[in-house]
């Protein structure tokens, strides 16, 4: 027998879980917090990275987009790896790799080594973030204990971005390298605790070779208990599931080539090989990815849940616009506050809190908000707030930077947008998915959210570089040169609003749908 956590008893109204389950929950939620703060850690540190490495924003943006590219570009591949190798061993290996990448990124003196380590950390997050929730649902008893565990996990994830802003602002005052290094000891501690607390039964029964289940995903024991050793199931398929490595590499390569081409355009133009070569490579790699997927017996990208499911498509586009416009805005505002206005990293971090703190503070109430007002209405209200905030930044510039009259209202509106619509977008995305399609549908949704962050930040950096003021121009001229990047942010917000408005057209939900957010 494998050593596992004590078997839970049937869930009751006042049931509590013991110290070992609390320990497991803190390991999973703590790592979720680390994953969530990785983007905000880079936001505040970007100007310091550029100064230290002597690089323009088109290069330093990789510190943000590299993590998002590794996360979003390899999320579907990560799900396949977890399915084939087992949750426990993959989760623990990802923690070790994350710690090593944190140390290397802090020591990097070359921007491309920094990019490589950020990609690696994004891939580790793609392995651990969804797997942590899967471990919770298969280990904690169904009912109030599981709901409590999911709430804690959600709260840690929602608070990660805010925590990252503050920590990065504080640590970057000394050196941006500390902001990238501090997760390493924390993750190593989580690894040591996870060795004892993460159930082992999942790995012992993970498929080896031929797929042993209809979907390649193990079902949890009845009642929500942890996975224990199970007798081998009867094989229902004869083919062997592949990891899909060629598909994963071509998709990630296409994404990186696209970002590189976009960021090279301002300096070299459309006809220079520095820009046309990576853009051409991106197109060719996407075509190759399509061919590999078409010929694969077990494709990595399963678009089945998208067919006949406008709710999932609208939600993915809406969430992509919200996340892309948000990170694009923060990228521009960080440039304005630190590079143009000369603010310290810590002052910038506190200045950005009105956008980051409200979603964390209201995370546990988001479900009740959706139940009361309905997902479509909240999505439109949130998109309208995000668009209004972006429009405020497009007013004619006055210098010095007006925080209370200009920047603060924008940040408050963006924070309200996340409070209103982010949970609603998630719930609407899952509302019409059959249980068998929820894992795949969630992967497609999260991939869209992360890829939007990659492209939005890259485009914002390219626009800042393309409209950079002449040498010797004053801060006011430099601030006015930010308008094209802010116009991009506003355009993403407007697209999100349009997509949200289409969701207000009422359609009759299928009888099997458990939610009526449509």
Short mmCIF file of C-alpha atoms in Angstrom, two decimals:
data_model
loop_
_atom_site.label_atom_id
_atom_site.label_comp_id
_atom_site.label_asym_id
_atom_site.label_seq_id
_atom_site.Cartn_x
_atom_site.Cartn_y
_atom_site.Cartn_z
CA UNK A 1 0.00 0.00 0.00
CA UNK A 2 1.08 3.53 -0.74
CA UNK A 3 1.34 5.93 2.14
CA UNK A 4 -1.50 8.43 1.75
CA UNK A 5 -3.42 10.94 3.78
CA UNK A 6 -6.09 9.53 6.09
CA UNK A 7 -9.25 8.63 4.25
CA UNK A 8 -11.90 11.32 4.71
CA UNK A 9 -15.26 10.46 6.14
CA UNK A 10 -18.54 11.45 4.56
CA UNK A 11 -18.98 15.19 4.38
CA UNK A 12 -21.32 16.70 6.90
CA UNK A 13 -22.65 20.15 7.51
CA UNK A 14 -20.00 20.94 10.16
CA UNK A 15 -17.19 18.72 8.93
CA UNK A 16 -13.66 20.05 9.23
CA UNK A 17 -10.51 18.66 7.70
CA UNK A 18 -7.46 17.93 9.82
CA UNK A 19 -3.97 19.34 10.03
CA UNK A 20 -2.55 17.24 7.17
CA UNK A 21 -5.22 18.43 4.77
CA UNK A 22 -4.68 22.00 5.93
CA UNK A 23 -0.97 21.53 5.28
CA UNK A 24 -1.65 20.22 1.79
CA UNK A 25 -3.96 23.13 1.09
CA UNK A 26 -1.34 25.66 2.19
CA UNK A 27 1.23 24.04 -0.11
CA UNK A 28 -1.10 24.18 -3.12
CA UNK A 29 -2.46 27.66 -2.36
CA UNK A 30 1.01 29.01 -1.58
CA UNK A 31 2.29 27.88 -4.94
CA UNK A 32 -0.78 29.34 -6.63
CA UNK A 33 0.09 32.68 -5.03
CA UNK A 34 3.66 32.43 -6.36
CA UNK A 35 2.36 31.66 -9.86
CA UNK A 36 -0.03 34.60 -9.74
CA UNK A 37 2.53 37.15 -8.59
CA UNK A 38 5.09 36.35 -11.29
CA UNK A 39 3.55 38.79 -13.78
CA UNK A 40 3.14 41.68 -11.34
CA UNK A 41 6.70 41.18 -10.09
CA UNK A 42 7.94 41.99 -13.57
CA UNK A 43 5.64 45.01 -14.11
CA UNK A 44 7.30 47.27 -11.56
CA UNK A 45 10.82 45.94 -12.19
CA UNK A 46 10.86 46.53 -15.97
CA UNK A 47 12.42 50.04 -15.96
CA UNK A 48 15.15 48.89 -13.56
CA UNK A 49 15.86 45.86 -15.75
CA UNK A 50 16.17 48.09 -18.80
CA UNK A 51 18.56 50.43 -17.04
CA UNK A 52 20.71 47.63 -15.64
CA UNK A 53 20.92 45.62 -18.86
CA UNK A 54 20.98 48.65 -21.13
CA UNK A 55 17.93 47.53 -23.12
CA UNK A 56 14.88 49.39 -24.53
CA UNK A 57 11.27 48.52 -23.60
CA UNK A 58 10.97 46.32 -26.71
CA UNK A 59 13.52 43.99 -25.13
CA UNK A 60 12.65 44.31 -21.44
CA UNK A 61 9.01 43.47 -22.22
CA UNK A 62 10.19 39.85 -22.56
CA UNK A 63 10.38 39.70 -18.77
CA UNK A 64 6.57 39.94 -18.79
CA UNK A 65 5.69 38.27 -22.05
CA UNK A 66 8.17 35.43 -21.59
CA UNK A 67 6.33 34.16 -18.51
CA UNK A 68 2.92 34.55 -20.17
CA UNK A 69 4.18 32.82 -23.32
CA UNK A 70 5.50 29.87 -21.36
CA UNK A 71 2.23 29.66 -19.44
CA UNK A 72 -0.24 30.15 -22.28
CA UNK A 73 1.77 28.61 -25.10
CA UNK A 74 2.47 25.40 -23.18
CA UNK A 75 -0.68 25.08 -21.08
CA UNK A 76 -2.29 22.41 -23.26
CA UNK A 77 1.02 20.54 -23.47
CA UNK A 78 1.35 20.76 -19.70
CA UNK A 79 -2.07 19.19 -19.25
CA UNK A 80 -0.97 16.29 -21.46
CA UNK A 81 2.24 15.85 -19.44
CA UNK A 82 0.29 15.73 -16.18
CA UNK A 83 -2.18 13.24 -17.64
CA UNK A 84 0.55 10.85 -18.77
CA UNK A 85 3.05 11.16 -15.92
CA UNK A 86 0.78 11.78 -12.94
CA UNK A 87 0.00 14.83 -10.88
CA UNK A 88 2.30 14.33 -7.92
CA UNK A 89 5.58 13.71 -9.70
CA UNK A 90 4.97 16.47 -12.27
CA UNK A 91 3.90 18.96 -9.61
CA UNK A 92 6.97 18.34 -7.47
CA UNK A 93 9.35 18.39 -10.44
CA UNK A 94 7.83 21.69 -11.58
CA UNK A 95 8.46 23.21 -8.13
CA UNK A 96 12.15 22.33 -8.31
CA UNK A 97 12.44 23.67 -11.85
CA UNK A 98 10.67 26.88 -10.83
CA UNK A 99 13.12 27.45 -7.97
CA UNK A 100 16.12 26.87 -10.24
CA UNK A 101 14.74 29.22 -12.91
CA UNK A 102 14.15 31.90 -10.25
CA UNK A 103 17.81 31.81 -9.24
CA UNK A 104 19.03 31.87 -12.84
CA UNK A 105 16.77 34.78 -13.78
CA UNK A 106 18.12 36.78 -10.85
CA UNK A 107 21.69 36.13 -12.02
CA UNK A 108 21.03 36.86 -15.70
CA UNK A 109 23.17 39.53 -17.34
CA UNK A 110 21.92 38.72 -20.82
CA UNK A 111 18.30 39.53 -21.81
CA UNK A 112 17.93 36.24 -23.68
CA UNK A 113 18.92 34.19 -20.63
CA UNK A 114 16.32 36.18 -18.71
CA UNK A 115 13.77 35.30 -21.39
CA UNK A 116 14.68 31.61 -21.22
CA UNK A 117 14.22 31.50 -17.46
CA UNK A 118 10.90 33.37 -17.68
CA UNK A 119 9.69 30.88 -20.28
CA UNK A 120 10.71 28.03 -17.98
CA UNK A 121 8.84 29.57 -15.06
CA UNK A 122 5.76 30.06 -17.21
CA UNK A 123 5.84 26.40 -18.21
CA UNK A 124 6.18 25.38 -14.56
CA UNK A 125 3.12 27.49 -13.76
CA UNK A 126 1.28 25.76 -16.62
CA UNK A 127 2.03 22.46 -14.88
CA UNK A 128 1.18 23.47 -11.32
CA UNK A 129 -1.65 26.03 -11.46
CA UNK A 130 -4.37 23.75 -12.94
CA UNK A 131 -2.92 20.65 -11.27
CA UNK A 132 -3.24 22.17 -7.81
CA UNK A 133 -6.98 22.59 -8.26
CA UNK A 134 -7.25 19.03 -9.60
CA UNK A 135 -5.47 17.70 -6.49
CA UNK A 136 -7.91 19.62 -4.31
CA UNK A 137 -10.98 18.22 -6.05
CA UNK A 138 -9.64 14.64 -5.84
CA UNK A 139 -8.40 14.85 -2.24
CA UNK A 140 -10.78 16.99 -0.21
CA UNK A 141 -14.19 15.56 0.72
CA UNK A 142 -17.11 16.74 -1.35
CA UNK A 143 -19.30 19.37 0.23
CA UNK A 144 -18.27 22.16 2.59
CA UNK A 145 -14.65 20.98 3.08
CA UNK A 146 -13.97 21.02 -0.65
CA UNK A 147 -15.74 24.35 -1.09
CA UNK A 148 -13.66 25.81 1.72
CA UNK A 149 -10.47 24.49 0.14
CA UNK A 150 -11.35 25.90 -3.29
CA UNK A 151 -12.17 29.26 -1.70
CA UNK A 152 -8.77 29.43 0.00
CA UNK A 153 -7.05 28.40 -3.23
CA UNK A 154 -8.97 31.08 -5.16
CA UNK A 155 -8.22 33.76 -2.57
CA UNK A 156 -4.48 33.07 -2.71
CA UNK A 157 -4.54 33.21 -6.50
CA UNK A 158 -6.49 36.46 -6.55
CA UNK A 159 -4.15 38.03 -3.99
CA UNK A 160 -1.02 37.01 -5.85
CA UNK A 161 -0.99 39.93 -8.28
CA UNK A 162 -1.35 42.48 -5.49
CA UNK A 163 1.31 40.76 -3.40
CA UNK A 164 3.67 40.73 -6.36
CA UNK A 165 3.29 44.46 -6.93
CA UNK A 166 4.16 45.31 -3.34
CA UNK A 167 7.03 42.84 -3.03
CA UNK A 168 8.50 43.88 -6.34
CA UNK A 169 8.25 47.56 -5.48
CA UNK A 170 9.97 46.97 -2.15
CA UNK A 171 12.69 44.60 -3.41
CA UNK A 172 13.42 46.54 -6.60
CA UNK A 173 14.37 49.50 -4.41
CA UNK A 174 17.50 47.43 -3.67
CA UNK A 175 17.78 45.50 -6.94
CA UNK A 176 15.36 44.03 -9.46
CA UNK A 177 17.30 40.77 -9.08
CA UNK A 178 15.92 40.26 -5.58
CA UNK A 179 12.40 40.57 -6.98
CA UNK A 180 13.11 37.64 -9.29
CA UNK A 181 15.07 35.57 -6.75
CA UNK A 182 12.79 35.67 -3.71
CA UNK A 183 10.38 32.91 -4.91
CA UNK A 184 13.20 30.32 -4.91
CA UNK A 185 13.43 29.65 -1.14
CA UNK A 186 9.65 29.83 -0.78
CA UNK A 187 9.11 27.26 -3.52
CA UNK A 188 11.80 24.98 -2.07
CA UNK A 189 9.97 25.06 1.24
CA UNK A 190 6.72 24.19 -0.55
CA UNK A 191 8.53 21.33 -2.28
CA UNK A 192 9.79 19.92 1.04
CA UNK A 193 6.27 20.05 2.49
CA UNK A 194 4.74 18.69 -0.71
CA UNK A 195 6.94 15.58 -0.56
CA UNK A 196 5.11 14.58 2.62
CA UNK A 197 1.66 15.94 1.94
CA UNK A 198 0.78 15.53 -1.76
CA UNK A 199 -0.98 12.15 -2.20
CA UNK A 200 1.02 9.49 -4.01
CA UNK A 201 -1.83 7.37 -5.33
CA UNK A 202 -2.28 9.49 -8.46
CA UNK A 203 1.19 8.66 -9.80
CA UNK A 204 0.99 4.94 -9.13
CA UNK A 205 -2.14 4.68 -11.26
CA UNK A 206 -1.18 7.18 -13.94
CA UNK A 207 -1.31 5.71 -17.43
CA UNK A 208 1.94 4.28 -18.71
CA UNK A 209 2.11 3.54 -22.39
CA UNK A 210 -1.39 2.80 -23.70
CA UNK A 211 -4.12 5.08 -22.51
CA UNK A 212 -6.10 3.33 -19.80
CA UNK A 213 -9.15 5.53 -19.67
CA UNK A 214 -11.53 7.00 -22.16
CA UNK A 215 -10.28 10.53 -21.62
CA UNK A 216 -6.81 9.97 -20.28
CA UNK A 217 -7.86 11.65 -17.00
CA UNK A 218 -8.47 9.70 -13.82
CA UNK A 219 -11.74 10.18 -12.03
CA UNK A 220 -11.74 10.95 -8.34
CA UNK A 221 -12.98 8.39 -5.83
CA UNK A 222 -16.61 8.66 -4.95
CA UNK A 223 -17.12 11.16 -2.18
CA UNK A 224 -14.10 13.23 -3.13
CA UNK A 225 -11.49 11.30 -1.13
CA UNK A 226 -7.84 11.22 -2.05
CA UNK A 227 -6.56 8.91 -4.73
CA UNK A 228 -5.26 5.61 -3.42
CA UNK A 229 -3.74 2.62 -5.11
CA UNK A 230 -6.25 1.22 -7.53
CA UNK A 231 -6.20 -2.08 -9.43
CA UNK A 232 -5.28 -1.53 -13.08
CA UNK A 233 -8.29 -0.76 -15.23
CA UNK A 234 -9.20 -2.75 -18.25
CA UNK A 235 -7.66 -1.15 -21.29
CA UNK A 236 -10.24 0.29 -23.61
CA UNK A 237 -7.84 1.72 -26.19
CA UNK A 238 -4.96 0.16 -28.01
CA UNK A 239 -3.21 3.28 -29.21
CA UNK A 240 -0.53 5.06 -27.22
CA UNK A 241 -1.04 8.68 -26.28
CA UNK A 242 1.84 10.93 -27.24
CA UNK A 243 3.07 13.99 -25.39
CA UNK A 244 2.57 16.15 -28.48
CA UNK A 245 6.05 17.65 -28.27
CA UNK A 246 6.24 18.68 -31.98
CA UNK A 247 2.92 20.51 -31.67
CA UNK A 248 3.98 22.23 -28.44
CA UNK A 249 7.33 23.37 -29.85
CA UNK A 250 5.89 24.72 -33.10
CA UNK A 251 3.11 26.61 -31.30
CA UNK A 252 5.52 28.15 -28.79
CA UNK A 253 8.04 28.92 -31.53
CA UNK A 254 5.37 30.66 -33.62
CA UNK A 255 4.32 32.78 -30.64
CA UNK A 256 7.88 33.82 -29.80
CA UNK A 257 8.70 34.58 -33.44
CA UNK A 258 5.56 36.70 -33.73
CA UNK A 259 6.46 38.76 -30.64
CA UNK A 260 10.04 39.17 -31.85
CA UNK A 261 8.85 40.38 -35.25
CA UNK A 262 6.40 42.84 -33.70
CA UNK A 263 9.03 44.36 -31.42
CA UNK A 264 11.57 44.69 -34.27
CA UNK A 265 9.26 46.68 -36.52
CA UNK A 266 9.78 50.11 -34.88
CA UNK A 267 13.57 49.99 -35.23
CA UNK A 268 13.89 48.29 -38.62
CA UNK A 269 10.61 48.66 -40.53
CA UNK A 270 8.54 46.20 -42.52
CA UNK A 271 11.17 45.49 -45.18
CA UNK A 272 14.16 44.72 -42.96
CA UNK A 273 15.04 41.06 -42.40
CA UNK A 274 15.23 41.66 -38.63
CA UNK A 275 11.43 42.05 -38.69
CA UNK A 276 10.32 40.08 -41.75
CA UNK A 277 12.32 36.95 -40.88
CA UNK A 278 10.66 36.31 -37.49
CA UNK A 279 7.21 37.27 -38.83
CA UNK A 280 7.63 34.85 -41.73
CA UNK A 281 8.88 32.19 -39.35
CA UNK A 282 5.78 32.71 -37.20
CA UNK A 283 3.47 32.11 -40.17
CA UNK A 284 5.41 29.03 -41.29
CA UNK A 285 5.45 27.56 -37.79
CA UNK A 286 1.71 28.09 -37.42
CA UNK A 287 1.13 26.29 -40.72
CA UNK A 288 3.42 23.49 -39.57
CA UNK A 289 1.54 23.29 -36.27
CA UNK A 290 -1.73 22.97 -38.18
CA UNK A 291 -0.34 20.14 -40.31
CA UNK A 292 1.08 18.28 -37.32
CA UNK A 293 -2.22 18.55 -35.47
CA UNK A 294 -4.23 17.46 -38.51
CA UNK A 295 -2.13 14.33 -38.97
CA UNK A 296 -1.95 13.46 -35.28
CA UNK A 297 -4.14 10.67 -33.94
CA UNK A 298 -4.16 12.50 -30.62
CA UNK A 299 -3.95 16.26 -31.33
CA UNK A 300 -2.85 18.62 -28.61
CA UNK A 301 -5.37 21.31 -29.55
CA UNK A 302 -8.89 19.92 -29.31
CA UNK A 303 -11.35 22.56 -30.50
CA UNK A 304 -14.37 20.32 -29.99
CA UNK A 305 -15.72 22.30 -26.99
CA UNK A 306 -15.78 25.45 -29.15
CA UNK A 307 -18.16 24.00 -31.72
CA UNK A 308 -21.70 25.16 -31.16
CA UNK A 309 -20.67 26.91 -27.95
CA UNK A 310 -20.83 30.70 -28.43
CA UNK A 311 -20.70 31.21 -24.65
CA UNK A 312 -17.19 29.77 -24.45
CA UNK A 313 -16.01 31.68 -27.52
CA UNK A 314 -17.39 35.00 -26.27
CA UNK A 315 -15.98 34.42 -22.80
CA UNK A 316 -12.52 33.57 -24.14
CA UNK A 317 -12.45 36.69 -26.34
CA UNK A 318 -13.84 38.88 -23.56
CA UNK A 319 -11.35 37.61 -20.97
CA UNK A 320 -8.51 37.96 -23.47
CA UNK A 321 -9.45 41.59 -24.13
CA UNK A 322 -9.77 42.32 -20.42
CA UNK A 323 -6.43 40.76 -19.49
CA UNK A 324 -4.60 42.13 -22.52
CA UNK A 325 -5.84 45.69 -22.03
CA UNK A 326 -5.06 45.51 -18.30
CA UNK A 327 -1.45 44.39 -18.69
CA UNK A 328 -0.90 46.70 -21.65
CA UNK A 329 -2.14 49.61 -19.55
CA UNK A 330 0.10 48.71 -16.61
CA UNK A 331 3.07 48.46 -18.97
CA UNK A 332 2.45 52.00 -20.26
CA UNK A 333 1.71 53.46 -16.83
CA UNK A 334 4.89 51.95 -15.37
CA UNK A 335 6.86 53.57 -18.21
CA UNK A 336 5.21 56.91 -17.49
CA UNK A 337 5.63 56.86 -13.72
CA UNK A 338 9.21 55.57 -13.50
CA UNK A 339 10.90 56.43 -16.80
CA UNK A 340 9.20 59.78 -17.41
CA UNK A 341 8.16 61.01 -13.96
CA UNK A 342 11.07 59.47 -12.04
CA UNK A 343 8.97 57.70 -9.42
CA UNK A 344 10.57 54.99 -7.31
CA UNK A 345 9.52 51.35 -7.83
CA UNK A 346 7.79 51.26 -4.43
CA UNK A 347 5.83 54.45 -5.14
CA UNK A 348 4.78 53.00 -8.50
CA UNK A 349 3.65 49.76 -6.84
CA UNK A 350 1.44 51.63 -4.37
CA UNK A 351 0.11 53.81 -7.17
CA UNK A 352 -1.05 50.75 -9.12
CA UNK A 353 -2.78 49.11 -6.13
CA UNK A 354 -6.26 50.59 -6.86
CA UNK A 355 -6.41 48.34 -9.93
CA UNK A 356 -4.92 45.24 -8.31
CA UNK A 357 -6.38 45.15 -4.80
CA UNK A 358 -10.18 45.18 -5.44
CA UNK A 359 -10.26 41.82 -7.30
CA UNK A 360 -8.36 40.17 -4.44
CA UNK A 361 -10.58 41.70 -1.75
CA UNK A 362 -13.82 40.63 -3.46
CA UNK A 363 -12.73 37.22 -4.81
CA UNK A 364 -14.84 35.20 -2.37
CA UNK A 365 -17.98 37.24 -3.10
CA UNK A 366 -17.77 36.95 -6.89
CA UNK A 367 -19.93 33.83 -7.09
CA UNK A 368 -22.77 35.50 -5.20
CA UNK A 369 -22.46 38.54 -7.46
CA UNK A 370 -22.90 36.39 -10.57
CA UNK A 371 -25.81 34.49 -9.02
CA UNK A 372 -27.62 37.74 -8.28
CA UNK A 373 -27.08 39.74 -11.47
CA UNK A 374 -26.23 37.12 -14.11
CA UNK A 375 -22.97 36.69 -15.99
CA UNK A 376 -23.87 38.61 -19.22
CA UNK A 377 -24.83 41.81 -17.40
CA UNK A 378 -21.72 41.76 -15.22
CA UNK A 379 -19.49 41.10 -18.23
CA UNK A 380 -20.88 44.13 -20.05
CA UNK A 381 -20.61 46.33 -16.95
CA UNK A 382 -17.01 45.26 -16.41
CA UNK A 383 -16.05 45.78 -20.04
CA UNK A 384 -17.63 49.24 -19.97
CA UNK A 385 -15.55 50.15 -16.91
CA UNK A 386 -12.34 48.95 -18.55
CA UNK A 387 -13.10 50.87 -21.75
CA UNK A 388 -13.99 54.03 -19.81
CA UNK A 389 -10.73 53.80 -17.88
CA UNK A 390 -8.72 53.55 -21.09
CA UNK A 391 -10.58 56.53 -22.58
CA UNK A 392 -9.62 58.66 -19.57
CA UNK A 393 -5.97 58.11 -20.46
CA UNK A 394 -6.56 59.41 -23.98
CA UNK A 395 -7.44 62.92 -22.86
CA UNK A 396 -4.88 65.58 -23.88
CA UNK A 397 -1.85 65.30 -21.64
CA UNK A 398 -0.84 67.79 -19.01
CA UNK A 399 2.49 67.47 -17.29
CA UNK A 400 3.56 66.70 -14.58
CA UNK A 401 1.69 63.43 -14.23
CA UNK A 402 -1.73 63.97 -12.66
CA UNK A 403 -2.30 60.99 -10.39
CA UNK A 404 -5.50 61.94 -8.50
CA UNK A 405 -7.26 63.48 -11.48
CA UNK A 406 -6.21 61.14 -14.25
CA UNK A 407 -4.39 57.96 -13.30
CA UNK A 408 -6.30 57.07 -10.13
CA UNK A 409 -9.77 57.14 -11.75
CA UNK A 410 -8.48 54.92 -14.55
CA UNK A 411 -7.07 52.39 -12.09
CA UNK A 412 -10.27 52.37 -10.04
CA UNK A 413 -12.33 51.70 -13.17
CA UNK A 414 -10.01 48.88 -14.23
CA UNK A 415 -10.20 47.37 -10.74
CA UNK A 416 -14.00 47.56 -10.92
CA UNK A 417 -13.89 45.84 -14.31
CA UNK A 418 -12.16 42.81 -12.81
CA UNK A 419 -14.46 42.73 -9.80
CA UNK A 420 -17.54 42.75 -12.03
CA UNK A 421 -16.60 40.56 -14.93
CA UNK A 422 -13.63 38.26 -14.39
CA UNK A 423 -15.46 35.60 -12.39
CA UNK A 424 -18.52 36.04 -14.62
CA UNK A 425 -16.39 35.35 -17.71
CA UNK A 426 -15.02 32.19 -16.11
CA UNK A 427 -18.46 30.93 -15.13
CA UNK A 428 -20.02 31.75 -18.48
CA UNK A 429 -17.17 29.96 -20.26
CA UNK A 430 -17.94 26.73 -18.40
CA UNK A 431 -21.74 27.08 -18.37
CA UNK A 432 -22.50 25.04 -21.48
CA UNK A 433 -19.70 22.50 -21.36
CA UNK A 434 -20.49 18.87 -20.77
CA UNK A 435 -18.52 17.39 -17.82
CA UNK A 436 -16.27 15.48 -20.21
CA UNK A 437 -15.34 18.72 -22.04
CA UNK A 438 -14.67 20.96 -19.05
CA UNK A 439 -10.96 20.20 -18.74
CA UNK A 440 -10.34 20.86 -22.45
CA UNK A 441 -12.60 23.91 -22.51
CA UNK A 442 -10.88 25.40 -19.49
CA UNK A 443 -7.49 24.88 -21.15
CA UNK A 444 -8.61 26.68 -24.30
CA UNK A 445 -10.03 29.55 -22.25
CA UNK A 446 -6.90 30.02 -20.13
CA UNK A 447 -4.67 29.77 -23.19
CA UNK A 448 -6.57 32.64 -24.84
CA UNK A 449 -6.21 34.76 -21.70
CA UNK A 450 -2.45 34.25 -21.49
CA UNK A 451 -1.75 34.68 -25.20
CA UNK A 452 -3.61 37.99 -25.18
CA UNK A 453 -1.26 39.18 -22.45
CA UNK A 454 1.75 38.25 -24.59
CA UNK A 455 0.56 40.07 -27.70
CA UNK A 456 -0.88 43.13 -25.94
CA UNK A 457 2.32 43.88 -24.04
CA UNK A 458 4.48 43.26 -27.12
CA UNK A 459 2.33 45.60 -29.22
CA UNK A 460 2.34 48.27 -26.50
CA UNK A 461 6.14 48.09 -26.29
CA UNK A 462 6.43 48.34 -30.08
CA UNK A 463 4.15 51.38 -30.19
CA UNK A 464 6.09 53.12 -27.44
CA UNK A 465 9.30 52.54 -29.37
CA UNK A 466 7.82 53.55 -32.72
CA UNK A 467 6.59 56.89 -31.39
CA UNK A 468 9.46 57.67 -29.08
CA UNK A 469 10.12 61.43 -29.00
CA UNK A 470 13.25 63.00 -30.45
CA UNK A 471 16.38 63.09 -28.35
CA UNK A 472 16.23 65.93 -25.85
CA UNK A 473 12.45 66.27 -25.89
CA UNK A 474 10.81 67.03 -22.56
CA UNK A 475 8.68 64.67 -20.47
CA UNK A 476 5.46 66.17 -21.81
CA UNK A 477 6.43 65.22 -25.38
CA UNK A 478 7.35 61.73 -24.21
CA UNK A 479 4.03 61.40 -22.42
CA UNK A 480 2.16 62.47 -25.57
CA UNK A 481 4.07 59.78 -27.47
CA UNK A 482 2.33 57.20 -25.29
CA UNK A 483 -1.03 57.91 -26.95
CA UNK A 484 -0.73 55.22 -29.66
CA UNK A 485 -0.06 52.54 -27.04
CA UNK A 486 -2.96 53.80 -24.95
CA UNK A 487 -5.15 53.78 -28.08
CA UNK A 488 -4.33 50.07 -28.44
CA UNK A 489 -5.44 49.52 -24.85
CA UNK A 490 -8.69 51.39 -25.52
CA UNK A 491 -9.29 49.39 -28.71
CA UNK A 492 -8.97 46.12 -26.78
CA UNK A 493 -11.39 47.46 -24.20
CA UNK A 494 -13.88 48.44 -26.90
CA UNK A 495 -13.65 45.00 -28.51
CA UNK A 496 -14.31 43.38 -25.15
CA UNK A 497 -17.37 45.60 -24.69
CA UNK A 498 -18.74 44.72 -28.14
CA UNK A 499 -18.29 41.00 -27.52
CA UNK A 500 -19.93 41.32 -24.11
CA UNK A 501 -22.95 43.12 -25.61
CA UNK A 502 -23.59 40.21 -27.95
CA UNK A 503 -24.03 38.05 -24.85
CA UNK A 504 -27.05 40.09 -23.81
CA UNK A 505 -28.98 38.64 -26.74
CA UNK A 506 -30.85 35.97 -24.87
CA UNK A 507 -30.68 32.44 -26.14
CA UNK A 508 -32.45 29.48 -24.69
CA UNK A 509 -29.92 27.37 -22.74
CA UNK A 510 -29.97 23.62 -23.31
CA UNK A 511 -31.87 21.56 -20.77
CA UNK A 512 -28.64 19.91 -19.60
CA UNK A 513 -26.93 23.21 -18.81
CA UNK A 514 -26.40 23.60 -15.06
CA UNK A 515 -25.96 27.38 -15.35
CA UNK A 516 -28.14 30.01 -16.83
CA UNK A 517 -25.59 32.71 -17.35
CA UNK A 518 -26.47 32.87 -21.03
#
